[in-house]
């Protein structure tokens, strides 16, 4: 039995909220070593930026992330600072 290659994915444009938020979460790789945690956090932050999700501190505390070398409050502060730079279209 063999598996087929995954379908090609289309990247978001650099100016979109999605790309900016996921880039922000990837920049936190030293504090969030698990890729799936970063993806889940990116989705939650995207929902926050579109008015549907919780603020970063609540998200960090409830997302069950594996955080290394920084507290939840400090991580939430870094995320909030990064989100201020995200431009809404």
Tab-separated table of N, CA and C in Angstrom:
chain	number	residue	atom	x	y	z
A	1	UNK	N	0.857	-1.177	0.000
A	1	UNK	CA	0.000	0.000	0.000
A	1	UNK	C	0.903	1.240	0.000
A	2	UNK	N	0.572	2.187	-0.803
A	2	UNK	CA	1.345	3.427	-0.850
A	2	UNK	C	0.406	4.610	-0.658
A	3	UNK	N	1.001	5.690	-0.269
A	3	UNK	CA	0.198	6.902	-0.083
A	3	UNK	C	0.560	7.904	-1.162
A	4	UNK	N	-0.393	8.687	-1.517
A	4	UNK	CA	-0.178	9.720	-2.513
A	4	UNK	C	0.451	10.933	-1.852
A	5	UNK	N	1.207	11.723	-2.593
A	5	UNK	CA	1.752	12.945	-2.013
A	5	UNK	C	0.621	13.900	-1.649
A	6	UNK	N	0.879	14.707	-0.659
A	6	UNK	CA	-0.144	15.660	-0.240
A	6	UNK	C	-0.383	16.689	-1.337
A	7	UNK	N	-1.575	17.261	-1.382
A	7	UNK	CA	-1.849	18.264	-2.408
A	7	UNK	C	-1.031	19.534	-2.155
A	8	UNK	N	-0.764	20.232	-3.202
A	8	UNK	CA	-0.014	21.484	-3.080
A	8	UNK	C	-0.842	22.485	-2.280
A	9	UNK	N	-0.164	23.256	-1.476
A	9	UNK	CA	-0.855	24.281	-0.698
A	9	UNK	C	-0.458	25.650	-1.217
A	10	UNK	N	-1.383	26.547	-1.172
A	10	UNK	CA	-1.142	27.906	-1.632
A	10	UNK	C	-0.785	28.762	-0.411
A	11	UNK	N	0.319	29.454	-0.499
A	11	UNK	CA	0.756	30.330	0.590
A	11	UNK	C	-0.084	31.601	0.605
A	12	UNK	N	-0.320	32.119	1.819
A	12	UNK	CA	-0.988	33.400	1.940
A	12	UNK	C	-0.033	34.501	1.502
A	13	UNK	N	-0.569	35.595	1.004
A	13	UNK	CA	0.259	36.756	0.668
A	13	UNK	C	0.813	37.349	1.960
A	14	UNK	N	1.992	37.955	1.881
A	14	UNK	CA	2.660	38.475	3.070
A	14	UNK	C	1.858	39.561	3.781
A	15	UNK	N	0.957	40.206	3.085
A	15	UNK	CA	0.200	41.305	3.686
A	15	UNK	C	-1.062	40.848	4.411
A	16	UNK	N	-1.399	39.566	4.343
A	16	UNK	CA	-2.626	39.099	4.979
A	16	UNK	C	-2.435	38.914	6.479
A	17	UNK	N	-3.528	39.015	7.208
A	17	UNK	CA	-3.487	38.822	8.658
A	17	UNK	C	-3.010	37.409	8.983
A	18	UNK	N	-3.493	36.427	8.230
A	18	UNK	CA	-3.113	35.037	8.484
A	18	UNK	C	-1.605	34.859	8.446
A	19	UNK	N	-0.971	35.338	7.389
A	19	UNK	CA	0.475	35.174	7.222
A	19	UNK	C	1.230	35.901	8.323
A	20	UNK	N	0.800	37.097	8.658
A	20	UNK	CA	1.484	37.866	9.694
A	20	UNK	C	1.381	37.193	11.063
A	21	UNK	N	0.209	36.652	11.379
A	21	UNK	CA	0.016	35.998	12.671
A	21	UNK	C	0.814	34.701	12.744
A	22	UNK	N	0.770	33.895	11.684
A	22	UNK	CA	1.526	32.645	11.695
A	22	UNK	C	3.035	32.911	11.691
A	23	UNK	N	3.485	33.975	11.051
A	23	UNK	CA	4.897	34.353	11.104
A	23	UNK	C	5.284	34.750	12.529
A	24	UNK	N	4.392	35.453	13.206
A	24	UNK	CA	4.633	35.824	14.605
A	24	UNK	C	4.799	34.575	15.465
A	25	UNK	N	3.914	33.610	15.309
A	25	UNK	CA	4.014	32.406	16.132
A	25	UNK	C	5.268	31.604	15.797
A	26	UNK	N	5.687	31.590	14.542
A	26	UNK	CA	6.930	30.900	14.182
A	26	UNK	C	8.145	31.595	14.792
A	27	UNK	N	8.068	32.893	14.998
A	27	UNK	CA	9.189	33.616	15.609
A	27	UNK	C	9.352	33.270	17.090
A	28	UNK	N	8.365	32.622	17.667
A	28	UNK	CA	8.416	32.212	19.078
A	28	UNK	C	8.881	30.773	19.234
A	29	UNK	N	9.564	30.259	18.239
A	29	UNK	CA	9.986	28.860	18.207
A	29	UNK	C	10.884	28.496	19.392
A	30	UNK	N	11.689	29.413	19.871
A	30	UNK	CA	12.567	29.091	21.002
A	30	UNK	C	11.777	28.871	22.294
A	31	UNK	N	10.596	29.445	22.400
A	31	UNK	CA	9.758	29.280	23.581
A	31	UNK	C	8.694	28.198	23.400
A	32	UNK	N	8.328	27.938	22.153
A	32	UNK	CA	7.306	26.933	21.813
A	32	UNK	C	7.935	25.925	20.854
A	33	UNK	N	8.583	24.882	21.375
A	33	UNK	CA	9.331	23.964	20.511
A	33	UNK	C	8.467	23.032	19.661
A	34	UNK	N	7.218	22.839	20.018
A	34	UNK	CA	6.358	21.907	19.284
A	34	UNK	C	5.602	22.650	18.184
A	35	UNK	N	5.798	22.205	16.936
A	35	UNK	CA	5.201	22.890	15.792
A	35	UNK	C	3.672	22.931	15.888
A	36	UNK	N	3.055	21.855	16.323
A	36	UNK	CA	1.602	21.825	16.406
A	36	UNK	C	1.089	22.858	17.419
A	37	UNK	N	1.839	23.084	18.496
A	37	UNK	CA	1.465	24.123	19.459
A	37	UNK	C	1.482	25.499	18.796
A	38	UNK	N	2.510	25.746	17.976
A	38	UNK	CA	2.600	27.040	17.280
A	38	UNK	C	1.461	27.198	16.279
A	39	UNK	N	1.123	26.125	15.576
A	39	UNK	CA	0.013	26.196	14.621
A	39	UNK	C	-1.311	26.457	15.331
A	40	UNK	N	-1.532	25.768	16.444
A	40	UNK	CA	-2.772	25.950	17.198
A	40	UNK	C	-2.854	27.375	17.754
A	41	UNK	N	-1.718	27.872	18.259
A	41	UNK	CA	-1.673	29.236	18.768
A	41	UNK	C	-1.911	30.235	17.641
A	42	UNK	N	-1.317	29.994	16.481
A	42	UNK	CA	-1.523	30.876	15.330
A	42	UNK	C	-2.983	30.972	14.940
A	43	UNK	N	-3.668	29.830	14.932
A	43	UNK	CA	-5.092	29.838	14.593
A	43	UNK	C	-5.891	30.613	15.641
A	44	UNK	N	-5.582	30.393	16.916
A	44	UNK	CA	-6.299	31.095	17.988
A	44	UNK	C	-6.060	32.609	17.902
A	45	UNK	N	-4.835	33.003	17.575
A	45	UNK	CA	-4.532	34.434	17.458
A	45	UNK	C	-5.194	35.043	16.223
A	46	UNK	N	-5.286	34.257	15.148
A	46	UNK	CA	-6.008	34.735	13.965
A	46	UNK	C	-7.473	34.991	14.321
A	47	UNK	N	-8.080	34.061	15.051
A	47	UNK	CA	-9.472	34.241	15.479
A	47	UNK	C	-9.607	35.492	16.344
A	48	UNK	N	-8.622	35.742	17.221
A	48	UNK	CA	-8.636	36.944	18.056
A	48	UNK	C	-8.577	38.202	17.190
A	49	UNK	N	-7.713	38.189	16.185
A	49	UNK	CA	-7.554	39.361	15.323
A	49	UNK	C	-8.798	39.630	14.482
A	50	UNK	N	-9.584	38.604	14.226
A	50	UNK	CA	-10.810	38.796	13.462
A	50	UNK	C	-12.020	39.007	14.363
A	51	UNK	N	-11.790	39.136	15.662
A	51	UNK	CA	-12.862	39.459	16.594
A	51	UNK	C	-13.620	38.271	17.150
A	52	UNK	N	-13.118	37.062	16.959
A	52	UNK	CA	-13.853	35.881	17.401
A	52	UNK	C	-13.216	35.159	18.584
A	53	UNK	N	-11.962	35.408	18.880
A	53	UNK	CA	-11.259	34.630	19.901
A	53	UNK	C	-10.936	35.420	21.147
A	54	UNK	N	-10.248	34.731	22.064
A	54	UNK	CA	-9.851	35.332	23.332
A	54	UNK	C	-8.550	36.116	23.174
A	55	UNK	N	-8.313	36.993	24.135
A	55	UNK	CA	-7.072	37.766	24.139
A	55	UNK	C	-5.883	36.833	24.371
A	56	UNK	N	-4.661	37.270	24.042
A	56	UNK	CA	-3.492	36.397	24.111
A	56	UNK	C	-3.238	35.749	25.476
A	57	UNK	N	-3.411	36.463	26.572
A	57	UNK	CA	-3.138	35.870	27.886
A	57	UNK	C	-4.073	34.692	28.154
A	58	UNK	N	-5.334	34.856	27.849
A	58	UNK	CA	-6.296	33.762	28.049
A	58	UNK	C	-5.964	32.608	27.112
A	59	UNK	N	-5.615	32.914	25.881
A	59	UNK	CA	-5.279	31.877	24.908
A	59	UNK	C	-4.063	31.086	25.340
A	60	UNK	N	-3.017	31.775	25.804
A	60	UNK	CA	-1.793	31.092	26.233
A	60	UNK	C	-2.085	30.183	27.423
A	61	UNK	N	-2.904	30.647	28.350
A	61	UNK	CA	-3.204	29.847	29.537
A	61	UNK	C	-4.103	28.649	29.216
A	62	UNK	N	-4.986	28.776	28.259
A	62	UNK	CA	-5.944	27.707	27.993
A	62	UNK	C	-5.529	26.762	26.864
A	63	UNK	N	-4.507	27.086	26.104
A	63	UNK	CA	-4.141	26.288	24.925
A	63	UNK	C	-3.286	25.060	25.250
A	64	UNK	N	-2.876	24.889	26.485
A	64	UNK	CA	-2.059	23.739	26.903
A	64	UNK	C	-0.787	23.640	26.072
A	65	UNK	N	-0.062	24.756	25.974
A	65	UNK	CA	1.167	24.820	25.208
A	65	UNK	C	2.341	24.331	26.043
A	66	UNK	N	3.332	23.739	25.411
A	66	UNK	CA	4.579	23.402	26.087
A	66	UNK	C	5.489	24.617	25.933
A	67	UNK	N	5.670	25.348	27.022
A	67	UNK	CA	6.435	26.595	27.011
A	67	UNK	C	7.766	26.356	27.715
A	68	UNK	N	8.850	26.787	27.092
A	68	UNK	CA	10.187	26.601	27.646
A	68	UNK	C	10.882	27.950	27.812
A	69	UNK	N	11.435	28.199	28.999
A	69	UNK	CA	12.293	29.353	29.226
A	69	UNK	C	11.597	30.683	29.426
A	70	UNK	N	10.295	30.700	29.567
A	70	UNK	CA	9.562	31.944	29.724
A	70	UNK	C	8.233	31.621	30.412
A	71	UNK	N	7.709	32.582	31.144
A	71	UNK	CA	6.425	32.357	31.808
A	71	UNK	C	5.270	32.623	30.837
A	72	UNK	N	4.088	32.160	31.201
A	72	UNK	CA	2.907	32.386	30.354
A	72	UNK	C	2.632	33.876	30.191
A	73	UNK	N	2.795	34.635	31.265
A	73	UNK	CA	2.524	36.076	31.218
A	73	UNK	C	3.520	36.777	30.295
A	74	UNK	N	4.806	36.413	30.391
A	74	UNK	CA	5.811	37.028	29.522
A	74	UNK	C	5.571	36.669	28.055
A	75	UNK	N	5.187	35.420	27.810
A	75	UNK	CA	4.886	34.999	26.443
A	75	UNK	C	3.692	35.766	25.889
A	76	UNK	N	2.663	35.916	26.704
A	76	UNK	CA	1.480	36.676	26.273
A	76	UNK	C	1.850	38.124	25.968
A	77	UNK	N	2.756	38.700	26.737
A	77	UNK	CA	3.201	40.081	26.507
A	77	UNK	C	3.933	40.178	25.168
A	78	UNK	N	4.810	39.195	24.881
A	78	UNK	CA	5.516	39.189	23.590
A	78	UNK	C	4.523	39.078	22.432
A	79	UNK	N	3.511	38.240	22.618
A	79	UNK	CA	2.501	38.067	21.569
A	79	UNK	C	1.722	39.363	21.364
A	80	UNK	N	1.319	40.004	22.460
A	80	UNK	CA	0.578	41.267	22.345
A	80	UNK	C	1.402	42.320	21.621
A	81	UNK	N	2.705	42.394	21.945
A	81	UNK	CA	3.579	43.351	21.266
A	81	UNK	C	3.672	43.034	19.771
A	82	UNK	N	3.760	41.754	19.446
A	82	UNK	CA	3.817	41.350	18.043
A	82	UNK	C	2.525	41.626	17.301
A	83	UNK	N	1.400	41.425	17.975
A	83	UNK	CA	0.102	41.656	17.320
A	83	UNK	C	-0.142	43.136	17.031
A	84	UNK	N	0.499	44.016	17.793
A	84	UNK	CA	0.354	45.456	17.514
A	84	UNK	C	0.949	45.812	16.161
A	85	UNK	N	1.890	44.988	15.689
A	85	UNK	CA	2.539	45.243	14.405
A	85	UNK	C	1.784	44.620	13.225
A	86	UNK	N	0.806	43.777	13.519
A	86	UNK	CA	0.018	43.129	12.469
A	86	UNK	C	-0.978	44.147	11.910
A	87	UNK	N	-0.946	44.297	10.607
A	87	UNK	CA	-1.810	45.274	9.952
A	87	UNK	C	-3.074	44.590	9.460
A	88	UNK	N	-4.211	45.126	9.853
A	88	UNK	CA	-5.473	44.594	9.366
A	88	UNK	C	-5.762	45.170	7.989
A	89	UNK	N	-6.319	44.356	7.141
A	89	UNK	CA	-6.653	44.816	5.779
A	89	UNK	C	-8.006	45.444	5.756
